[in-house]
């Protein structure tokens, strides 16, 4: 609607992640690197997904089931990504511990591990927010606005910003919880957790 | 509670990545704010004739094959020009015309800051209708330029000012380069990446010669490089507890960590091992305490060389290098940030004696200015399409830079900074534009997100 409203929407989507970023992550450079790499991994997964689905686009928006399949495959792919992340994280942990031993410093604390998981999840969340919300926000800086199709009272950009906010939270903490869960071994509780995320999305 | 190693790993990488990110962000903002003034303005229909445009002046109505061919010719001519100029520079350096080079670089920096910065400043004023008179403008610009030249080429200026001017120089040049037509820009970027690869790594490459000459003579490179010096003031809090190791070693399994800078011999004599980094060791109060806090001043001894020169107008006035250099030998440089360190070094035990020589050259990773410029050009050109491509290209460039830094820590030699990042950036740009955008836009407009 205006520049102010546009910035407002951007802040709605990214505000909590910014408030997580500045006190926790920007103090430790390693966490910044973790965030950047997890964002990159998410981006690559999105590119792969869009490459696979390119042949089927554009979908007509009258039927709902193509969208369901789309979302299902995408989310399943990303859960697989979480597993991959976990394996990479185990290796990283070994390297970091070996290094810590060599310079006779204490090994990684639990809070460190959780911070790494937080940074990874935040990377995913920020990538999601940027690609799904901010990239279409550019028209919001102009003079007009756009309402939702089905319910013509709500502003479109506001809805997308709120959804992006929700997803940031989901991504961030799902990674923390997921890592904690995986740390105790692959059990059926992990499957429940993934199912929960799947349903949520 | 003792601090863990997570506190400080990867510091130097961030020290290089943050100015690059800042430069890219500012270029994107400038491009956005100055480009949508009037999309059908007359300025876009009369493209400037620069050295990059000598052969072929792109026209939106040409066919694709014509554009590609013209862009290739343009890029070829540009790369040849750059190669010739680099060779001239190497010759001049070889024959010890260093004073001439330094004065020439001062003049070129002055010129770039003045004219190009001035024109960007003017278009900024025009776009936002800022009421300011011409005398004030001129005065501001003049001050800015003079302080810039002073800060970049003389000592005694706070490092943050110098870094800021480097970044602003990169921004100005990058904004100018984004005015080139689209096909030419992309082909030029790829051609420059290839040239960079050849010029640094091939045995006859001009940049390699330059770096070797500089290192054998134990001098600074006569170039504009950005130095990411780490902050010296790490002594907040208890020195014994803030034992941050900024440099990690390569682990035993041979895998390289992100911050792998040195080899395993961190505690041994630095002097006997060419590949070990130079540290500024700030000793803790307990002299027997082996673990000490280091500022990662020099990092690896390997220069990371970017590209060579570029020309901005047809008069080829500026010569800038992009190099990431780490000094191979130690130099005694009196620096105001160093003096507290030197005092503290007197308290060291004799183990630090070996480090004393290597400590004094208080330098971090150096990244050449041309790298800044071309990364920002890539992102700026992506910005002209969409914000999504900007983000994708930004991530690609940052990851390419990270890979290059890791390679640097493994190889310990001059490395070109452009190829990996530019390749990744171009690939990601086209992938995002062709594949991702219909996918994402289609989904978000239906509010289907995951």
Short mmCIF file of C-alpha atoms in Angstrom, two decimals, chain A residues 5-194:
data_model
loop_
_atom_site.label_atom_id
_atom_site.label_comp_id
_atom_site.label_asym_id
_atom_site.label_seq_id
_atom_site.Cartn_x
_atom_site.Cartn_y
_atom_site.Cartn_z
CA UNK A 5 2.87 -0.82 5.00
CA UNK A 6 5.29 -2.84 2.93
CA UNK A 7 7.94 -2.59 5.58
CA UNK A 8 5.31 -3.49 8.13
CA UNK A 9 4.45 -6.69 6.33
CA UNK A 10 8.09 -7.58 5.99
CA UNK A 11 8.57 -7.07 9.69
CA UNK A 12 5.54 -9.14 10.55
CA UNK A 13 7.03 -12.01 8.62
CA UNK A 14 10.56 -11.59 9.78
CA UNK A 15 10.37 -9.78 13.09
CA UNK A 16 10.67 -12.69 15.51
CA UNK A 17 13.43 -14.22 13.47
CA UNK A 18 15.27 -10.92 13.62
CA UNK A 19 14.82 -10.82 17.35
CA UNK A 20 16.22 -14.32 17.53
CA UNK A 21 19.03 -13.47 15.21
CA UNK A 22 20.45 -10.43 16.86
CA UNK A 23 20.98 -11.58 20.43
CA UNK A 24 21.80 -15.19 19.84
CA UNK A 25 23.17 -15.82 16.43
CA UNK A 26 25.03 -12.71 15.52
CA UNK A 27 27.29 -13.14 18.51
CA UNK A 28 28.78 -16.35 17.30
CA UNK A 29 30.10 -16.39 13.79
CA UNK A 30 29.77 -20.11 13.46
CA UNK A 31 26.05 -19.84 13.91
CA UNK A 32 25.84 -17.29 11.15
CA UNK A 33 27.59 -19.72 8.88
CA UNK A 34 25.22 -22.47 9.93
CA UNK A 35 22.27 -20.25 9.15
CA UNK A 36 23.60 -19.37 5.73
CA UNK A 37 24.30 -22.96 4.83
CA UNK A 38 20.91 -24.18 5.95
CA UNK A 39 19.26 -21.43 3.94
CA UNK A 40 21.26 -22.55 0.95
CA UNK A 41 20.22 -26.16 1.42
CA UNK A 42 16.59 -25.13 1.61
CA UNK A 43 16.96 -23.09 -1.54
CA UNK A 44 18.51 -25.99 -3.39
CA UNK A 45 15.70 -28.26 -2.28
CA UNK A 46 13.19 -25.74 -3.50
CA UNK A 47 14.90 -25.53 -6.87
CA UNK A 48 14.92 -29.30 -7.19
CA UNK A 49 11.26 -29.47 -6.28
CA UNK A 50 10.32 -26.79 -8.72
CA UNK A 51 12.33 -28.53 -11.39
CA UNK A 52 10.37 -31.69 -10.80
CA UNK A 53 7.05 -29.93 -10.78
CA UNK A 54 7.76 -27.63 -13.68
CA UNK A 55 6.17 -29.93 -16.13
CA UNK A 56 2.85 -29.86 -14.36
CA UNK A 57 2.52 -26.16 -13.96
CA UNK A 58 0.44 -24.05 -14.16
CA UNK A 59 -2.18 -25.86 -12.17
CA UNK A 60 -5.73 -24.79 -12.50
CA UNK A 61 -6.96 -23.51 -9.24
CA UNK A 62 -10.45 -24.92 -9.33
CA UNK A 63 -9.62 -28.42 -8.21
CA UNK A 64 -7.86 -28.81 -4.93
CA UNK A 65 -6.23 -32.18 -5.19
CA UNK A 66 -3.23 -31.25 -7.38
CA UNK A 67 -2.33 -28.76 -4.73
CA UNK A 68 -2.59 -31.41 -2.07
CA UNK A 69 -0.21 -33.68 -3.92
CA UNK A 70 2.14 -30.77 -4.46
CA UNK A 71 2.23 -29.92 -0.84
CA UNK A 72 2.55 -33.50 0.25
CA UNK A 73 5.55 -34.21 -1.92
CA UNK A 74 7.19 -30.94 -1.01
CA UNK A 75 6.83 -31.46 2.68
CA UNK A 76 7.98 -35.07 2.47
CA UNK A 77 11.05 -33.87 0.63
CA UNK A 78 11.78 -31.37 3.30
CA UNK A 79 11.40 -33.85 6.09
CA UNK A 80 13.91 -35.98 4.32
CA UNK A 81 16.06 -32.89 4.30
CA UNK A 82 15.80 -32.68 8.05
CA UNK A 83 17.14 -36.19 8.31
CA UNK A 84 20.00 -35.28 6.01
CA UNK A 85 20.74 -32.29 8.12
CA UNK A 86 20.86 -34.46 11.15
CA UNK A 87 23.47 -36.72 9.62
CA UNK A 88 25.58 -33.77 8.54
CA UNK A 89 25.25 -32.38 11.99
CA UNK A 90 26.55 -35.55 13.57
CA UNK A 91 29.64 -35.39 11.45
CA UNK A 92 30.09 -31.74 12.24
CA UNK A 93 29.78 -32.48 15.90
CA UNK A 94 32.51 -35.06 15.68
CA UNK A 95 34.80 -32.64 13.92
CA UNK A 96 34.12 -29.89 16.39
CA UNK A 97 34.66 -32.18 19.33
CA UNK A 98 37.93 -33.43 17.94
CA UNK A 99 39.02 -29.90 17.44
CA UNK A 100 37.98 -28.94 20.91
CA UNK A 101 39.98 -31.78 22.32
CA UNK A 102 42.99 -30.78 20.41
CA UNK A 103 42.99 -27.27 21.69
CA UNK A 104 42.04 -28.52 25.11
CA UNK A 105 38.79 -26.76 25.39
CA UNK A 106 35.59 -28.23 26.66
CA UNK A 107 33.47 -30.20 24.27
CA UNK A 108 30.27 -28.89 22.87
CA UNK A 109 27.73 -28.21 25.52
CA UNK A 110 24.10 -29.07 25.20
CA UNK A 111 23.28 -25.42 24.78
CA UNK A 112 25.76 -25.23 21.95
CA UNK A 113 24.14 -28.10 20.20
CA UNK A 114 20.76 -26.58 20.63
CA UNK A 115 22.06 -23.30 19.35
CA UNK A 116 23.36 -24.94 16.24
CA UNK A 117 19.98 -26.59 15.76
CA UNK A 118 18.30 -23.25 16.31
CA UNK A 119 20.50 -21.59 13.74
CA UNK A 120 19.78 -24.32 11.24
CA UNK A 121 16.06 -24.13 11.78
CA UNK A 122 16.11 -20.36 11.62
CA UNK A 123 17.93 -20.61 8.31
CA UNK A 124 15.13 -22.75 6.95
CA UNK A 125 12.51 -20.43 8.33
CA UNK A 126 14.13 -17.29 7.00
CA UNK A 127 14.54 -18.88 3.58
CA UNK A 128 10.87 -19.77 3.58
CA UNK A 129 9.83 -16.30 4.65
CA UNK A 130 11.95 -14.62 2.04
CA UNK A 131 10.99 -16.80 -0.83
CA UNK A 132 7.34 -17.13 -0.11
CA UNK A 133 6.51 -13.81 1.39
CA UNK A 134 9.06 -11.15 0.68
CA UNK A 135 9.52 -11.89 -2.95
CA UNK A 136 5.92 -11.12 -3.75
CA UNK A 137 5.82 -8.19 -1.42
CA UNK A 138 7.26 -5.76 -3.91
CA UNK A 139 3.86 -4.69 -5.22
CA UNK A 140 2.88 -3.85 -1.67
CA UNK A 141 5.14 -0.85 -1.75
CA UNK A 142 2.98 0.76 -4.35
CA UNK A 143 -0.18 2.73 -4.00
CA UNK A 144 -2.80 -0.05 -4.11
CA UNK A 145 -3.41 -3.35 -2.38
CA UNK A 146 -4.84 -6.73 -3.04
CA UNK A 147 -7.44 -8.75 -1.23
CA UNK A 148 -7.85 -12.48 -0.86
CA UNK A 149 -10.01 -14.26 -3.38
CA UNK A 150 -12.21 -16.25 -1.15
CA UNK A 151 -12.65 -13.78 1.66
CA UNK A 152 -12.56 -10.31 0.31
CA UNK A 153 -12.08 -8.51 3.55
CA UNK A 154 -8.58 -9.61 4.40
CA UNK A 155 -5.54 -8.14 2.80
CA UNK A 156 -3.57 -10.64 0.87
CA UNK A 157 -0.21 -9.44 1.97
CA UNK A 158 -1.17 -9.53 5.60
CA UNK A 159 -2.26 -13.13 5.30
CA UNK A 160 0.90 -14.14 3.57
CA UNK A 161 3.00 -12.35 6.15
CA UNK A 162 1.23 -14.08 9.02
CA UNK A 163 1.53 -17.45 7.37
CA UNK A 164 5.20 -16.81 6.79
CA UNK A 165 5.59 -15.93 10.43
CA UNK A 166 3.94 -19.16 11.46
CA UNK A 167 6.15 -21.16 9.19
CA UNK A 168 9.28 -19.51 10.45
CA UNK A 169 8.36 -20.61 13.92
CA UNK A 170 7.51 -24.09 12.78
CA UNK A 171 10.72 -24.55 10.87
CA UNK A 172 12.91 -23.17 13.57
CA UNK A 173 11.63 -25.19 16.40
CA UNK A 174 10.96 -28.34 14.46
CA UNK A 175 14.64 -28.54 13.82
CA UNK A 176 15.49 -28.07 17.46
CA UNK A 177 12.98 -30.66 18.55
CA UNK A 178 13.97 -32.96 15.74
CA UNK A 179 17.61 -32.86 16.67
CA UNK A 180 16.78 -33.53 20.25
CA UNK A 181 14.67 -36.43 19.21
CA UNK A 182 17.27 -37.86 16.92
CA UNK A 183 19.88 -37.54 19.58
CA UNK A 184 18.09 -40.25 21.45
CA UNK A 185 18.06 -42.65 18.57
CA UNK A 186 15.61 -43.31 15.81
CA UNK A 187 12.42 -44.38 17.45
CA UNK A 188 8.82 -44.38 16.59
CA UNK A 189 8.40 -41.07 18.35
CA UNK A 190 10.40 -39.54 15.56
CA UNK A 191 7.98 -40.85 13.01
CA UNK A 192 5.14 -39.37 14.97
CA UNK A 193 6.92 -36.07 15.02
CA UNK A 194 7.38 -36.04 11.27
#
